[in-house]
CSV table of C-alpha atoms (C1' of nucleotides) in Angstrom, one decimal:
chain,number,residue,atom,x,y,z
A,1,UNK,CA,8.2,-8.3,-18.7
A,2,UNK,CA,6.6,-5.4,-16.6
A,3,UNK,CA,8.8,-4.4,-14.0
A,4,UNK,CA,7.0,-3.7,-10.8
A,5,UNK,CA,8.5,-1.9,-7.7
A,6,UNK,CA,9.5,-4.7,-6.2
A,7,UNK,CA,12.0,-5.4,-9.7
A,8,UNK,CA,13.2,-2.1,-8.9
A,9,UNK,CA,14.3,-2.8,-5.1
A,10,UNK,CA,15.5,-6.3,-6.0
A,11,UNK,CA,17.8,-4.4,-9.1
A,12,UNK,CA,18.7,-2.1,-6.1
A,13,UNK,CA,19.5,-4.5,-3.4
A,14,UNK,CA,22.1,-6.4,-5.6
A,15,UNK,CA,23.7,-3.8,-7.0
A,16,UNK,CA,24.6,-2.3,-3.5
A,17,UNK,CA,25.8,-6.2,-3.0
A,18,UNK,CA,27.4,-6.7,-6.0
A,19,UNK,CA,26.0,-10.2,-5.8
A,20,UNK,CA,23.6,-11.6,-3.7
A,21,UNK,CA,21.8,-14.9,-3.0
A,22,UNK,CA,18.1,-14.7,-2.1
A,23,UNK,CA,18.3,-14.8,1.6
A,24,UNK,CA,21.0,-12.2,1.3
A,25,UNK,CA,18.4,-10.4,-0.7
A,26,UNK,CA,15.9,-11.4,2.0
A,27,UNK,CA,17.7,-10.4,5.1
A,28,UNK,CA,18.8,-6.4,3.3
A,29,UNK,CA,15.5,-6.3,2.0
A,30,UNK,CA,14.5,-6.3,6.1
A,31,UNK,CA,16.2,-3.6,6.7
A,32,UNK,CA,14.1,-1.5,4.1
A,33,UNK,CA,10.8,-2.4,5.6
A,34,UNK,CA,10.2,0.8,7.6
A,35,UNK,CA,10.1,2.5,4.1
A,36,UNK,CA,8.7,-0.7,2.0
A,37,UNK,CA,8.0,-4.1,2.8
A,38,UNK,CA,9.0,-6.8,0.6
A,39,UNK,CA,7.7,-10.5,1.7
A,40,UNK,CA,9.8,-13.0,1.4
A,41,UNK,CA,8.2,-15.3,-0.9
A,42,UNK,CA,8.6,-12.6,-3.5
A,43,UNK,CA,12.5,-12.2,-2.9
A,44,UNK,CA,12.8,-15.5,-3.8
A,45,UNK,CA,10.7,-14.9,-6.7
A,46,UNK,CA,11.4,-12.5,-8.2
A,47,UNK,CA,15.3,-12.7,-8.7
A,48,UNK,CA,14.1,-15.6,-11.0
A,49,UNK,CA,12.5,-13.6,-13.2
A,50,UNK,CA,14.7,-11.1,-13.2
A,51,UNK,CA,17.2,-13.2,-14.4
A,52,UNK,CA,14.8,-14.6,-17.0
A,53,UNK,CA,14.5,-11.1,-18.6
A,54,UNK,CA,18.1,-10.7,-18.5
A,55,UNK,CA,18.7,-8.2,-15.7
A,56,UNK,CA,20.3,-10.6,-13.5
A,57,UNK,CA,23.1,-13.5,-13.8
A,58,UNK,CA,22.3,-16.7,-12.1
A,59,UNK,CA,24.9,-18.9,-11.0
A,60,UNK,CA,23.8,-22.0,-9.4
A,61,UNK,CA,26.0,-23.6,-6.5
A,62,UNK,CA,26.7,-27.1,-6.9
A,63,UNK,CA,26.9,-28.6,-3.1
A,64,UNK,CA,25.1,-28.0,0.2
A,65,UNK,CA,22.4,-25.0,-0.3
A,66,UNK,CA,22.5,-25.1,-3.9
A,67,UNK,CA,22.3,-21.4,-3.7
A,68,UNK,CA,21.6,-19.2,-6.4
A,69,UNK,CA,23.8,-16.6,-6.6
A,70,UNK,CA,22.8,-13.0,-8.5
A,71,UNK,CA,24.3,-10.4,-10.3
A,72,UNK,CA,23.4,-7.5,-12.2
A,73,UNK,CA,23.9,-7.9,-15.7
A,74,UNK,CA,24.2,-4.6,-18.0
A,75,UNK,CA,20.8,-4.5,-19.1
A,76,UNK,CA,19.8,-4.4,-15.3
A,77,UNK,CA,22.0,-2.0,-14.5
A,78,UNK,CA,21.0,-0.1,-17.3
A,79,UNK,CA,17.1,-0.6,-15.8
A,80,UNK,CA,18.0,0.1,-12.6
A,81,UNK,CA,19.9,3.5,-13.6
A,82,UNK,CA,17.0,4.2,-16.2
A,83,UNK,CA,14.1,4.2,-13.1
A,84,UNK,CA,16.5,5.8,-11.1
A,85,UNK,CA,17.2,9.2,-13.5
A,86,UNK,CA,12.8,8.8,-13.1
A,87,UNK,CA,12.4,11.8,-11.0
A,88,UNK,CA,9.0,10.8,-10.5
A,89,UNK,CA,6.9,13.3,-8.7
A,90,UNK,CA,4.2,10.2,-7.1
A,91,UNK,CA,3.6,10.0,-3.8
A,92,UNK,CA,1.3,7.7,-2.3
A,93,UNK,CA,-2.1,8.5,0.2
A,94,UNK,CA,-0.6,7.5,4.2
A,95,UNK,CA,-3.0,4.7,4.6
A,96,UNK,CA,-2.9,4.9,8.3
A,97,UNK,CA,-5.1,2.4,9.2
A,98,UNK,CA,-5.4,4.5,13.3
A,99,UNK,CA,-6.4,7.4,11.0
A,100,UNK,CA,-8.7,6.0,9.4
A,101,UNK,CA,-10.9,5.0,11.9
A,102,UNK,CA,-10.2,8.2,13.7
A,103,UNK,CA,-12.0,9.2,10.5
A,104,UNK,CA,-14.6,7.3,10.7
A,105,UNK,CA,-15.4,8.6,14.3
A,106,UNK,CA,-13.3,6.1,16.5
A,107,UNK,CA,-13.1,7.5,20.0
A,108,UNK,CA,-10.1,9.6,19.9
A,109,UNK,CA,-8.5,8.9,23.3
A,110,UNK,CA,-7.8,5.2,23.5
A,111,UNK,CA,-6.6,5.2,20.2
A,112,UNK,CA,-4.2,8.0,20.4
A,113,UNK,CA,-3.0,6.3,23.6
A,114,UNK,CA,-1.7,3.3,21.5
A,115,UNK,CA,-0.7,5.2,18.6
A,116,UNK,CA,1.4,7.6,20.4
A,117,UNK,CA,3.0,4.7,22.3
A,118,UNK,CA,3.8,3.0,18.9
A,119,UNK,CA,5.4,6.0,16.9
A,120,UNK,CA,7.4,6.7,20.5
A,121,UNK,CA,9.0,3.5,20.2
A,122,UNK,CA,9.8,3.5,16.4
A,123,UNK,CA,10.6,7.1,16.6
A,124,UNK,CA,13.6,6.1,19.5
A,125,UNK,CA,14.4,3.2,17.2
A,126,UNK,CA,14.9,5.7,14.5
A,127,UNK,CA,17.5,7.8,16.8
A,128,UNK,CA,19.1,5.3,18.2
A,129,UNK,CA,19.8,3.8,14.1
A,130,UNK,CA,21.0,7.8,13.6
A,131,UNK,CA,23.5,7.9,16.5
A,132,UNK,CA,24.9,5.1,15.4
A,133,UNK,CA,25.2,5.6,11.7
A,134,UNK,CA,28.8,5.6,10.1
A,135,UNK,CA,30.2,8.4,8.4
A,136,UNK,CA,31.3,6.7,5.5
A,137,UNK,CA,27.8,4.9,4.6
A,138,UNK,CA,26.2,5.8,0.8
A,139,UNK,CA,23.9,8.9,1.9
A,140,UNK,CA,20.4,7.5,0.2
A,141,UNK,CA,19.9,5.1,3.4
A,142,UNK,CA,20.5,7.8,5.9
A,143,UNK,CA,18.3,10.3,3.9
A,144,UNK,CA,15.6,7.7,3.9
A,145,UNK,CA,16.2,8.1,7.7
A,146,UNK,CA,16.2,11.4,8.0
A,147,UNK,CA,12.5,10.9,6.2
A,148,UNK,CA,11.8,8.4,8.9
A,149,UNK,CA,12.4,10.6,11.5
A,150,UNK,CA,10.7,13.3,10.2
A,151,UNK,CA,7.7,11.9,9.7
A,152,UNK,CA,7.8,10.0,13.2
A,153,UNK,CA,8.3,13.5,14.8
A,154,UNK,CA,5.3,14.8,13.2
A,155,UNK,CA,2.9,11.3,14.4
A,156,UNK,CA,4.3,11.6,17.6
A,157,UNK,CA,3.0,15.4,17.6
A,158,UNK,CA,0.0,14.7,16.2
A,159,UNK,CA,-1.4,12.1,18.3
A,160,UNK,CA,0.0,13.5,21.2
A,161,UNK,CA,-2.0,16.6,20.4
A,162,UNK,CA,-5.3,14.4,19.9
A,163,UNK,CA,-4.7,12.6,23.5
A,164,UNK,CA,-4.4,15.7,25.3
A,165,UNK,CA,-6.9,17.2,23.4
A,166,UNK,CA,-9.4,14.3,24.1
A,167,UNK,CA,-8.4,14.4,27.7
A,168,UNK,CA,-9.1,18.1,28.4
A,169,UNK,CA,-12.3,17.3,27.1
A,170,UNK,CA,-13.3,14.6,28.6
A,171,UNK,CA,-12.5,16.6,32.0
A,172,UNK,CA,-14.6,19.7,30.9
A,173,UNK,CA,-17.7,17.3,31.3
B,1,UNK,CA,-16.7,-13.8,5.0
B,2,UNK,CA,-13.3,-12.2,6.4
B,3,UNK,CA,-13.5,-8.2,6.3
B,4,UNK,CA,-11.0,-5.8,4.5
B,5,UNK,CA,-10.2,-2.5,5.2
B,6,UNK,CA,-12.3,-1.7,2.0
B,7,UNK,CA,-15.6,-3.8,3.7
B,8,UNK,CA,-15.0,-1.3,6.5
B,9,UNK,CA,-14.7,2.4,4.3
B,10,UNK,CA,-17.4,0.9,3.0
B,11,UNK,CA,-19.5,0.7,6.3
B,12,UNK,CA,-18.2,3.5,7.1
B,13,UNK,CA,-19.2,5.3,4.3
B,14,UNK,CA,-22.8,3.8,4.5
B,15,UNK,CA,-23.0,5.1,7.6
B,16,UNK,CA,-22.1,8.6,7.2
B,17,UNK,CA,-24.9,8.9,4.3
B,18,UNK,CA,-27.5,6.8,5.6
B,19,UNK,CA,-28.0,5.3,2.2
B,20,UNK,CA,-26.1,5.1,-0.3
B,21,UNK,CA,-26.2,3.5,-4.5
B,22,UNK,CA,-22.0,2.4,-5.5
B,23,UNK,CA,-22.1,5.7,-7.5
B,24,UNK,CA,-22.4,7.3,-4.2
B,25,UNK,CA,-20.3,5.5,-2.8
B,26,UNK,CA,-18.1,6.2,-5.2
B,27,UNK,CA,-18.1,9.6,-5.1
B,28,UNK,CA,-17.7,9.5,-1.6
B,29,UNK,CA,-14.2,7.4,-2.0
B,30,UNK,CA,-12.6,10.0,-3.6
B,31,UNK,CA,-12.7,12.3,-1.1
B,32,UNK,CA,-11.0,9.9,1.2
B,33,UNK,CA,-8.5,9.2,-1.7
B,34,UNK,CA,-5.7,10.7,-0.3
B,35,UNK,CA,-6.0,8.8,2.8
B,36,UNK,CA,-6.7,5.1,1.8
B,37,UNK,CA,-7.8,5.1,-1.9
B,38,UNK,CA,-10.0,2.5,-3.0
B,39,UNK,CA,-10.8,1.6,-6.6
B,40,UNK,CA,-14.6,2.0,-8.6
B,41,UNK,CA,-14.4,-2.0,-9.3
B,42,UNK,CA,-14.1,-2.5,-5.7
B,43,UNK,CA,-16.9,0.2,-4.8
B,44,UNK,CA,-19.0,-1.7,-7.0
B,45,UNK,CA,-18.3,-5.6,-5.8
B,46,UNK,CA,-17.9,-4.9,-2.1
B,47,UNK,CA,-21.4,-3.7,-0.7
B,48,UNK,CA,-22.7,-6.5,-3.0
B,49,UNK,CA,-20.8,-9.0,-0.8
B,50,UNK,CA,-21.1,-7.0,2.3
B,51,UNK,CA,-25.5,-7.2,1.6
B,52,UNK,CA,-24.4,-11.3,0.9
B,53,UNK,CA,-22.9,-11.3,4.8
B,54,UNK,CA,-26.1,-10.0,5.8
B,55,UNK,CA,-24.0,-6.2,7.1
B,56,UNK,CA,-26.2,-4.5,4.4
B,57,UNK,CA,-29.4,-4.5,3.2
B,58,UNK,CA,-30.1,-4.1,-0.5
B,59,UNK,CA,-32.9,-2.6,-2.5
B,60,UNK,CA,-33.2,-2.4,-6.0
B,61,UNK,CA,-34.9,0.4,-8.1
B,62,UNK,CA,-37.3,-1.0,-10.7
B,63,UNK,CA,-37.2,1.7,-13.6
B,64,UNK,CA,-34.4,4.2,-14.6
B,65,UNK,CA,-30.7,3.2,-14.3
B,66,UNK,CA,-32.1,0.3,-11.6
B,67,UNK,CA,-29.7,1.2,-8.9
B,68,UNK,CA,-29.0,-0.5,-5.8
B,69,UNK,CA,-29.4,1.4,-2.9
B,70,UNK,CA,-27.7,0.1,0.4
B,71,UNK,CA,-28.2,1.0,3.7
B,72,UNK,CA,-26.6,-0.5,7.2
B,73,UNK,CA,-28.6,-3.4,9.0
B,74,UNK,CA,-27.9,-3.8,12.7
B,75,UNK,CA,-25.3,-7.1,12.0
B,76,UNK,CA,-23.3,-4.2,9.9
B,77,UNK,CA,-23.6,-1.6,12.2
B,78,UNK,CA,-22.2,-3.4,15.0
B,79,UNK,CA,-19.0,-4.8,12.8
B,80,UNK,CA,-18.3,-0.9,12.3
B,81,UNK,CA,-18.5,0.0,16.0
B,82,UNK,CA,-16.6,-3.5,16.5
B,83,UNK,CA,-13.5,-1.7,14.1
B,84,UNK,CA,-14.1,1.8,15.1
B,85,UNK,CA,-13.5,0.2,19.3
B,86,UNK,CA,-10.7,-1.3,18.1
B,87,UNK,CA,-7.4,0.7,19.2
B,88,UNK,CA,-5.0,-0.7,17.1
B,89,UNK,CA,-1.4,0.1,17.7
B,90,UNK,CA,-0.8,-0.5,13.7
B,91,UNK,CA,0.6,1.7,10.9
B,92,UNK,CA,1.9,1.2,7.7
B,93,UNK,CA,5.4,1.8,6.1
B,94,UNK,CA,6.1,5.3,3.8
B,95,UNK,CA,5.7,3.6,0.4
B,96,UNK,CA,6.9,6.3,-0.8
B,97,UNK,CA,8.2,6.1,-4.5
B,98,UNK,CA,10.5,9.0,-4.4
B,99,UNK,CA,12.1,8.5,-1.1
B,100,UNK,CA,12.8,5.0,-2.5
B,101,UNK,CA,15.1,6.4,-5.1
B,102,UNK,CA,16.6,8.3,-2.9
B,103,UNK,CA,17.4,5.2,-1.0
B,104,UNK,CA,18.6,3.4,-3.7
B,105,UNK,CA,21.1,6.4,-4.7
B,106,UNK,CA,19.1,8.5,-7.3
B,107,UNK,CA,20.0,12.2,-7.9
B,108,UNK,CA,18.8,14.2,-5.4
B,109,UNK,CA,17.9,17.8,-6.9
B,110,UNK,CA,15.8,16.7,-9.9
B,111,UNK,CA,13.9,14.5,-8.0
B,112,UNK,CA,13.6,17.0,-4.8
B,113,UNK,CA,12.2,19.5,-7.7
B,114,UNK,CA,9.3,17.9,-8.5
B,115,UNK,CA,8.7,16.3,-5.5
B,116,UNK,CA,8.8,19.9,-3.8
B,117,UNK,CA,6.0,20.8,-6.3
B,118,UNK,CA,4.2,18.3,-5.9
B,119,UNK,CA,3.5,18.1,-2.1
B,120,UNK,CA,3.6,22.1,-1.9
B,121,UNK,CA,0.7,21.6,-4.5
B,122,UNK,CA,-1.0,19.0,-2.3
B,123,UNK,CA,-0.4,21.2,1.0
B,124,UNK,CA,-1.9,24.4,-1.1
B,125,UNK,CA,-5.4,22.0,-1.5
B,126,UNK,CA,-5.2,21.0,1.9
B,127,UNK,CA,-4.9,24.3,3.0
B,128,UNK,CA,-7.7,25.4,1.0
B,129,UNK,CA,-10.1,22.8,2.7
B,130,UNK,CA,-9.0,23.5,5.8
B,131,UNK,CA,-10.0,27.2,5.2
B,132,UNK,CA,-12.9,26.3,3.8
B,133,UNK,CA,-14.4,23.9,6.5
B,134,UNK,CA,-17.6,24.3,7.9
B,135,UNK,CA,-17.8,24.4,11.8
B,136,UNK,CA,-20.6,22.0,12.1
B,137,UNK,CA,-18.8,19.5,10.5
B,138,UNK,CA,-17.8,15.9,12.1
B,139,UNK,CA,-14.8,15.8,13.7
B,140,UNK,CA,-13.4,12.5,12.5
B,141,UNK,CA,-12.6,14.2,8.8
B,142,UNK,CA,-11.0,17.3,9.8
B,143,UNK,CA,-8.7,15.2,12.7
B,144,UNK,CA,-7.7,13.2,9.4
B,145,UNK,CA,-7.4,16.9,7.6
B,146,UNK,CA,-4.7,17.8,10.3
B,147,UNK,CA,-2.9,14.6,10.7
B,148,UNK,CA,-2.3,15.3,6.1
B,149,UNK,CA,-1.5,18.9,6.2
B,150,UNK,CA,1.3,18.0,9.1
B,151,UNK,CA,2.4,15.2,7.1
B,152,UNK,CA,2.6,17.7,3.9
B,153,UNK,CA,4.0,20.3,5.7
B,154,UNK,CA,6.9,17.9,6.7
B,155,UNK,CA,7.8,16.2,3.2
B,156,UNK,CA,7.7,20.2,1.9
B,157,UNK,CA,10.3,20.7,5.1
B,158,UNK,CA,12.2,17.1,3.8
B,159,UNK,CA,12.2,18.2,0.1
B,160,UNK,CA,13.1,21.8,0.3
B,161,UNK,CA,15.8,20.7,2.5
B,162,UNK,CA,16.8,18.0,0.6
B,163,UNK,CA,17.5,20.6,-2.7
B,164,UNK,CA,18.7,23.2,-1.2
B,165,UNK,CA,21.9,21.1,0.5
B,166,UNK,CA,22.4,19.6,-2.9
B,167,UNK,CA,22.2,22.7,-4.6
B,168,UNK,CA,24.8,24.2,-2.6
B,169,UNK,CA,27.0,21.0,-3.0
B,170,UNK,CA,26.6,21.5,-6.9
B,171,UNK,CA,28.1,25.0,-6.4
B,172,UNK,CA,31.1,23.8,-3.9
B,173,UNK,CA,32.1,21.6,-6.6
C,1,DG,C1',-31.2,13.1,-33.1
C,2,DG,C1',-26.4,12.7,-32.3
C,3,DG,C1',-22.7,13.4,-29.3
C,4,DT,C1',-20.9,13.6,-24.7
C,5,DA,C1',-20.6,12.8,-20.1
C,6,DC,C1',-22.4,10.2,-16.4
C,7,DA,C1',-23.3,5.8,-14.4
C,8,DT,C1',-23.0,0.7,-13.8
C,9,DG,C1',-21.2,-3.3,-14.0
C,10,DT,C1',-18.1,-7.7,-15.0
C,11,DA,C1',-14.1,-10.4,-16.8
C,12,DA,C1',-9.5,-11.1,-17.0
C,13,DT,C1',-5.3,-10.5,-15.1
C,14,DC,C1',-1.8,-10.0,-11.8
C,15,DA,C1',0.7,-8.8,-7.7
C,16,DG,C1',1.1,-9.9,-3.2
C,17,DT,C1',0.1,-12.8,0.9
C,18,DT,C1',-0.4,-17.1,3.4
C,19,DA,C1',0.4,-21.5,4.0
C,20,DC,C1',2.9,-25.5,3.2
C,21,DA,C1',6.9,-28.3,2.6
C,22,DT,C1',11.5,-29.6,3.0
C,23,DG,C1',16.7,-29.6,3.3
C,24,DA,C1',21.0,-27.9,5.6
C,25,DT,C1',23.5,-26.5,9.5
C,26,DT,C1',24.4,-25.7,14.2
C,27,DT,C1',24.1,-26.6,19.0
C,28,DA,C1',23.0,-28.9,23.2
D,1,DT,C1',22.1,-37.7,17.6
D,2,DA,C1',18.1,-35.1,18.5
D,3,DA,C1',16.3,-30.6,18.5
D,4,DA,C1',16.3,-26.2,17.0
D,5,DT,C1',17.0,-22.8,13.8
D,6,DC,C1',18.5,-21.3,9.5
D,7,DA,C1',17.6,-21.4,4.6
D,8,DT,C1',15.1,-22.3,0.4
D,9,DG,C1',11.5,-22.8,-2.2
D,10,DT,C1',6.6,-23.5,-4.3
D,11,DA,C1',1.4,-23.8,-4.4
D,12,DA,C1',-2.8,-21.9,-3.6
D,13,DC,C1',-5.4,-18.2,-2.7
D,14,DT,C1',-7.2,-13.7,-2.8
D,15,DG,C1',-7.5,-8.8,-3.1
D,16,DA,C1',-6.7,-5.2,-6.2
D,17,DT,C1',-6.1,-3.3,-10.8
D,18,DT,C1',-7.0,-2.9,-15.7
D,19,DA,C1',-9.6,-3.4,-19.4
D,20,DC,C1',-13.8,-4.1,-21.5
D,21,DA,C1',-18.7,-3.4,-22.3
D,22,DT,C1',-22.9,-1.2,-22.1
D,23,DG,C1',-26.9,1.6,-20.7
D,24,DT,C1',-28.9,6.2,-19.3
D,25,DA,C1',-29.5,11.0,-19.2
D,26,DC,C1',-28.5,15.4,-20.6
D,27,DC,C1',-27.2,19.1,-23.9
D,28,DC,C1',-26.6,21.2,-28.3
DNA sequence: GGGTACATGTAATCAGTTACATGATTTA
DNA sequence: TAAATCATGTAACTGATTACATGTACCC
């Protein structure tokens, strides 16, 4: 079995768990989506064929839910550990879908409007998740963050720059 | 027929050339590559759909390598001005496969390495292009130029960062 | 004229999304 | 006890990727 990215962040979510049921699995995998969305039809998927390759233990409640309860098994930690020492150097293109038809000569001004407003809002989300952060939490999550915020910084610079731009413009006609 | 973000690069791309055969078209992708990257399979099936939906017109070379050769028709035209007058407010998640590591607890200073490299090797090309640009250029393009190279500039900021504090941890310990 | 790179396409597969369907638990 | 919401899953679809297949032009 090919193990796709989603495997990877499924391996990852249980082992920060320890174990895990799917909607466990669905309501951390939430709290990811900012850096990668994961749909919840494939949560409950894909445990199942983790668990099928061996990576995962299934234990099936008996009453109520009938949930299925997953751990890691050695092999997937082993996996896990294995795409984790990857120090892949990949990065993928921004697929900004307001960038792209700024590329495609979109009229700069309304859409910068709407984009700035957007990165503001996730951008004070994103401070308002650093203020609060505990000390004692695992550091990848809160370097992920730091990413985050980085990178909100840099929209909220950039369309800001294109609005005003655009707006001086427009004036000098 | 619903439209994809591909239907539109595709319009898009029409557009910018006038006319245009899937090699073309093709060629023309990769320079967008690092914004929204779009496979030859699908540079090769989509104008034949979009020319189907009546948004391109199609015309076939008799002798030679028989290519198509597309141009836009009014209907297709006005579905690209319909995008481009969109502002949408959207934008995607990071997706980035290093940062997800990180997330998920992965060593920082060998991955911050070659992530480093990389994206000060991707900034260097951007750099170049921007250097390079000629004035009389469309703006859409070198707006997307800017919004990469402050993008780049920023991960070089993360990843630098990133190995220099575990670097100095290494040496407390 | 034989090799190589360029060019063109389709078939098969697969991951991911959307839509549907239903059961369990809580709350008004 | 009815309604709402929480929880759990699967089926169908579709867009994207990978792999395959082949033809054309150019160069040595």
């Amino acid at each position: 079995m090919r193990l796709t990215t989603v495997s990877h962040i499924v391996l990852g979510l249980v082992d920060q768990a320890g174990e895990a049921t799917p909607y466990d699995l669905k309501q951390m995998a939430a709290g990811l989506s900012d850096l990668w969305s994961v749909q919840h039809a494939q949560v409950y998927r894909e445990p199942g064929r983790l668990a099928a390759a061996g990576l995962l233990s299934e234990e099936k409640e008996e009453g109520g839910r009938r949930r299925r309860r997953f751990r890691l098994t050695a092999a997937g930690r082993a996996a896990l550990r294995a795409w984790l020492a990857e120090p892949t150097a990949d990065f993928t293109e921004l697929r900004d879908p307001g960038l792209l038809r700024l590329f495609f000569g979109a009229d700069a001004e309304p859409l910068a409007r709407v984009q700035l407003e957007a990165h503001e809002r996730k951008l004070r989300e994103y401070e308002e998740l650093a203020a609060a952060w505990p000390d004692d939490a695992p550091p990848g999550p809160r370097l992920a963050l730091e990413a985050g915020l980085g990178h909100e910084r840099e929209w909220v610079r950039f369309w800001r720059q294109i609005r005003d731009r655009s707006g001086a413009a427009r004036r000098r006609r």
